[in-house]
Amino acid sequence: MTMELPEFAPGLIARVELTVTDADTAQSIGSGDVPVLATPRVLALAEAATVAATARQIPGGITTVGTRAEVVHRAPTPIGRTVIAVATLTKAEGRTLVFDVEVRDGEAVVAEVRVERVLLDRQRFIARALGD
């Protein structure tokens, strides 16, 4: 049984934003000891933007999972600032989707993230994860 995969065209864009709180800092997450936006939160925000990009067009029963990410974290963001992540689908090849995500604080580029996601059958994936 093969699943019917949706076609996603490069150029698809979505944006999400985050106002940095204490819970988002490297100190809180344990990825460092400074009170600024943690790299793992930057990655999570970038991934959320990639999920948002496909959300409107993805059929029920199909999902995407992140399989690879490359993060270049360029600048610190203090508590109280709002960062915006804009994900752009740059490549769609078979079941693989590649996104370039730019995270900005106003004019400043905070991070650049490349995220690879794979389309798959949601139920089958969950069953496999649970060992069914």
PDB file of C-alpha atoms in Angstrom:
ATOM      1  CA  MET A   1       0.000   0.000   0.000  1.00  0.00           C
ATOM      2  CA  THR A   2       1.599   3.255  -1.119  1.00  0.00           C
ATOM      3  CA  MET A   3       0.443   6.532   0.301  1.00  0.00           C
ATOM      4  CA  GLU A   4      -0.567   9.384  -1.956  1.00  0.00           C
ATOM      5  CA  LEU A   5       2.036  12.093  -1.380  1.00  0.00           C
ATOM      6  CA  PRO A   6       1.152  15.754  -1.706  1.00  0.00           C
ATOM      7  CA  GLU A   7       3.201  17.853  -4.119  1.00  0.00           C
ATOM      8  CA  PHE A   8       4.937  20.797  -2.532  1.00  0.00           C
ATOM      9  CA  ALA A   9       6.409  23.480  -4.746  1.00  0.00           C
ATOM     10  CA  PRO A  10       9.653  25.239  -3.809  1.00  0.00           C
ATOM     11  CA  GLY A  11       8.958  28.793  -2.729  1.00  0.00           C
ATOM     12  CA  LEU A  12       6.366  27.821  -0.108  1.00  0.00           C
ATOM     13  CA  ILE A  13       6.847  30.194   2.867  1.00  0.00           C
ATOM     14  CA  ALA A  14       5.661  30.446   6.479  1.00  0.00           C
ATOM     15  CA  ARG A  15       6.650  32.532   9.460  1.00  0.00           C
ATOM     16  CA  VAL A  16       6.377  32.074  13.203  1.00  0.00           C
ATOM     17  CA  GLU A  17       7.480  34.331  15.998  1.00  0.00           C
ATOM     18  CA  LEU A  18       8.667  33.983  19.553  1.00  0.00           C
ATOM     19  CA  THR A  19       9.072  36.548  22.312  1.00  0.00           C
ATOM     20  CA  VAL A  20      12.023  35.343  24.354  1.00  0.00           C
ATOM     21  CA  THR A  21      11.210  34.494  27.976  1.00  0.00           C
ATOM     22  CA  ASP A  22      13.378  33.112  30.758  1.00  0.00           C
ATOM     23  CA  ALA A  23      12.220  29.589  29.793  1.00  0.00           C
ATOM     24  CA  ASP A  24      13.795  30.036  26.315  1.00  0.00           C
ATOM     25  CA  THR A  25      17.285  30.862  27.585  1.00  0.00           C
ATOM     26  CA  ALA A  26      20.411  28.745  27.434  1.00  0.00           C
ATOM     27  CA  GLN A  27      20.531  28.912  31.254  1.00  0.00           C
ATOM     28  CA  SER A  28      17.028  27.423  31.586  1.00  0.00           C
ATOM     29  CA  ILE A  29      17.444  24.762  28.901  1.00  0.00           C
ATOM     30  CA  GLY A  30      20.931  23.758  30.000  1.00  0.00           C
ATOM     31  CA  SER A  31      22.622  24.408  26.658  1.00  0.00           C
ATOM     32  CA  GLY A  32      24.818  27.106  28.177  1.00  0.00           C
ATOM     33  CA  ASP A  33      24.994  29.442  31.147  1.00  0.00           C
ATOM     34  CA  VAL A  34      23.916  32.743  29.608  1.00  0.00           C
ATOM     35  CA  PRO A  35      20.473  34.406  29.830  1.00  0.00           C
ATOM     36  CA  VAL A  36      19.891  34.676  26.064  1.00  0.00           C
ATOM     37  CA  LEU A  37      17.873  32.706  23.494  1.00  0.00           C
ATOM     38  CA  ALA A  38      19.150  29.122  23.493  1.00  0.00           C
ATOM     39  CA  THR A  39      20.261  27.426  20.288  1.00  0.00           C
ATOM     40  CA  PRO A  40      17.867  24.464  20.867  1.00  0.00           C
ATOM     41  CA  ARG A  41      14.971  26.971  21.025  1.00  0.00           C
ATOM     42  CA  VAL A  42      16.190  28.584  17.778  1.00  0.00           C
ATOM     43  CA  LEU A  43      16.086  25.133  16.167  1.00  0.00           C
ATOM     44  CA  ALA A  44      12.622  24.381  17.604  1.00  0.00           C
ATOM     45  CA  LEU A  45      11.329  27.722  16.277  1.00  0.00           C
ATOM     46  CA  ALA A  46      12.828  27.026  12.839  1.00  0.00           C
ATOM     47  CA  GLU A  47      11.220  23.569  12.788  1.00  0.00           C
ATOM     48  CA  ALA A  48       7.862  25.081  13.813  1.00  0.00           C
ATOM     49  CA  ALA A  49       8.098  27.411  10.804  1.00  0.00           C
ATOM     50  CA  THR A  50       8.748  24.446   8.475  1.00  0.00           C
ATOM     51  CA  VAL A  51       5.732  22.600   9.905  1.00  0.00           C
ATOM     52  CA  ALA A  52       3.598  25.716   9.405  1.00  0.00           C
ATOM     53  CA  ALA A  53       4.738  25.938   5.771  1.00  0.00           C
ATOM     54  CA  THR A  54       3.199  22.568   4.876  1.00  0.00           C
ATOM     55  CA  ALA A  55       0.258  22.621   7.330  1.00  0.00           C
ATOM     56  CA  ARG A  56      -2.409  24.007   4.977  1.00  0.00           C
ATOM     57  CA  GLN A  57      -1.656  21.566   2.145  1.00  0.00           C
ATOM     58  CA  ILE A  58      -0.847  18.348   3.983  1.00  0.00           C
ATOM     59  CA  PRO A  59      -3.587  15.712   3.797  1.00  0.00           C
ATOM     60  CA  GLY A  60      -4.891  13.861   6.852  1.00  0.00           C
ATOM     61  CA  GLY A  61      -2.866  10.789   7.724  1.00  0.00           C
ATOM     62  CA  ILE A  62       0.344  12.252   6.307  1.00  0.00           C
ATOM     63  CA  THR A  63       2.914  14.124   8.408  1.00  0.00           C
ATOM     64  CA  THR A  64       6.503  15.295   8.171  1.00  0.00           C
ATOM     65  CA  VAL A  65       9.317  14.551  10.571  1.00  0.00           C
ATOM     66  CA  GLY A  66      12.594  16.388  10.880  1.00  0.00           C
ATOM     67  CA  THR A  67      15.524  14.217   9.830  1.00  0.00           C
ATOM     68  CA  ARG A  68      18.404  16.680   9.590  1.00  0.00           C
ATOM     69  CA  ALA A  69      19.159  20.237  10.681  1.00  0.00           C
ATOM     70  CA  GLU A  70      22.088  22.578  10.397  1.00  0.00           C
ATOM     71  CA  VAL A  71      22.056  25.636  12.656  1.00  0.00           C
ATOM     72  CA  VAL A  72      24.264  28.701  12.363  1.00  0.00           C
ATOM     73  CA  HIS A  73      23.503  30.805  15.454  1.00  0.00           C
ATOM     74  CA  ARG A  74      24.952  34.243  14.687  1.00  0.00           C
ATOM     75  CA  ALA A  75      23.804  36.633  17.412  1.00  0.00           C
ATOM     76  CA  PRO A  76      22.489  36.586  20.994  1.00  0.00           C
ATOM     77  CA  THR A  77      18.897  37.570  21.703  1.00  0.00           C
ATOM     78  CA  PRO A  78      18.030  38.811  25.205  1.00  0.00           C
ATOM     79  CA  ILE A  79      14.829  38.149  27.149  1.00  0.00           C
ATOM     80  CA  GLY A  80      11.940  40.340  25.985  1.00  0.00           C
ATOM     81  CA  ARG A  81      12.976  40.558  22.329  1.00  0.00           C
ATOM     82  CA  THR A  82      10.819  38.999  19.608  1.00  0.00           C
ATOM     83  CA  VAL A  83      12.399  36.874  16.912  1.00  0.00           C
ATOM     84  CA  ILE A  84      10.703  35.912  13.657  1.00  0.00           C
ATOM     85  CA  ALA A  85      11.547  32.709  11.796  1.00  0.00           C
ATOM     86  CA  VAL A  86      10.731  32.602   8.084  1.00  0.00           C
ATOM     87  CA  ALA A  87      10.924  29.175   6.457  1.00  0.00           C
ATOM     88  CA  THR A  88      11.187  28.819   2.683  1.00  0.00           C
ATOM     89  CA  LEU A  89      10.896  25.462   0.942  1.00  0.00           C
ATOM     90  CA  THR A  90      13.950  25.325  -1.326  1.00  0.00           C
ATOM     91  CA  LYS A  91      13.801  21.724  -2.542  1.00  0.00           C
ATOM     92  CA  ALA A  92      11.132  19.022  -2.804  1.00  0.00           C
ATOM     93  CA  GLU A  93      12.482  15.676  -3.984  1.00  0.00           C
ATOM     94  CA  GLY A  94      10.330  12.580  -3.546  1.00  0.00           C
ATOM     95  CA  ARG A  95       9.450  12.403   0.156  1.00  0.00           C
ATOM     96  CA  THR A  96      12.215  14.847   1.200  1.00  0.00           C
ATOM     97  CA  LEU A  97      11.570  18.540   1.779  1.00  0.00           C
ATOM     98  CA  VAL A  98      14.442  20.968   2.385  1.00  0.00           C
ATOM     99  CA  PHE A  99      13.798  24.345   4.008  1.00  0.00           C
ATOM    100  CA  ASP A 100      16.016  27.359   4.568  1.00  0.00           C
ATOM    101  CA  VAL A 101      14.944  29.273   7.655  1.00  0.00           C
ATOM    102  CA  GLU A 102      16.099  32.749   8.584  1.00  0.00           C
ATOM    103  CA  VAL A 103      15.576  33.897  12.166  1.00  0.00           C
ATOM    104  CA  ARG A 104      15.622  37.669  12.678  1.00  0.00           C
ATOM    105  CA  ASP A 105      15.438  40.130  15.524  1.00  0.00           C
ATOM    106  CA  GLY A 106      14.337  43.240  13.656  1.00  0.00           C
ATOM    107  CA  GLU A 107      16.959  43.791  10.950  1.00  0.00           C
ATOM    108  CA  ALA A 108      19.548  41.546  12.579  1.00  0.00           C
ATOM    109  CA  VAL A 109      19.918  37.950  11.406  1.00  0.00           C
ATOM    110  CA  VAL A 110      20.013  35.868  14.593  1.00  0.00           C
ATOM    111  CA  ALA A 111      20.315  32.469  12.922  1.00  0.00           C
ATOM    112  CA  GLU A 112      20.189  30.562   9.666  1.00  0.00           C
ATOM    113  CA  VAL A 113      18.846  27.034   9.803  1.00  0.00           C
ATOM    114  CA  ARG A 114      18.549  24.404   7.095  1.00  0.00           C
ATOM    115  CA  VAL A 115      15.925  21.791   7.964  1.00  0.00           C
ATOM    116  CA  GLU A 116      15.273  18.545   6.108  1.00  0.00           C
ATOM    117  CA  ARG A 117      11.891  16.885   6.649  1.00  0.00           C
ATOM    118  CA  VAL A 118      10.482  13.636   5.291  1.00  0.00           C
ATOM    119  CA  LEU A 119       6.837  12.975   4.392  1.00  0.00           C
ATOM    120  CA  LEU A 120       5.399   9.800   5.842  1.00  0.00           C
ATOM    121  CA  ASP A 121       2.308   7.928   6.954  1.00  0.00           C
ATOM    122  CA  ARG A 122       1.550   9.234  10.451  1.00  0.00           C
ATOM    123  CA  GLN A 123      -0.092   6.080  11.898  1.00  0.00           C
ATOM    124  CA  ARG A 124       2.562   3.733  10.537  1.00  0.00           C
ATOM    125  CA  PHE A 125       5.314   5.970  11.948  1.00  0.00           C
ATOM    126  CA  ILE A 126       3.726   6.064  15.419  1.00  0.00           C
ATOM    127  CA  ALA A 127       3.133   2.294  15.396  1.00  0.00           C
ATOM    128  CA  ARG A 128       6.764   1.680  14.465  1.00  0.00           C
ATOM    129  CA  ALA A 129       7.971   4.082  17.162  1.00  0.00           C
ATOM    130  CA  LEU A 130       5.907   2.212  19.774  1.00  0.00           C
ATOM    131  CA  GLY A 131       7.150  -1.160  18.529  1.00  0.00           C
ATOM    132  CA  ASP A 132       3.763  -2.373  17.231  1.00  0.00           C
TER     133      ASP A 132
END
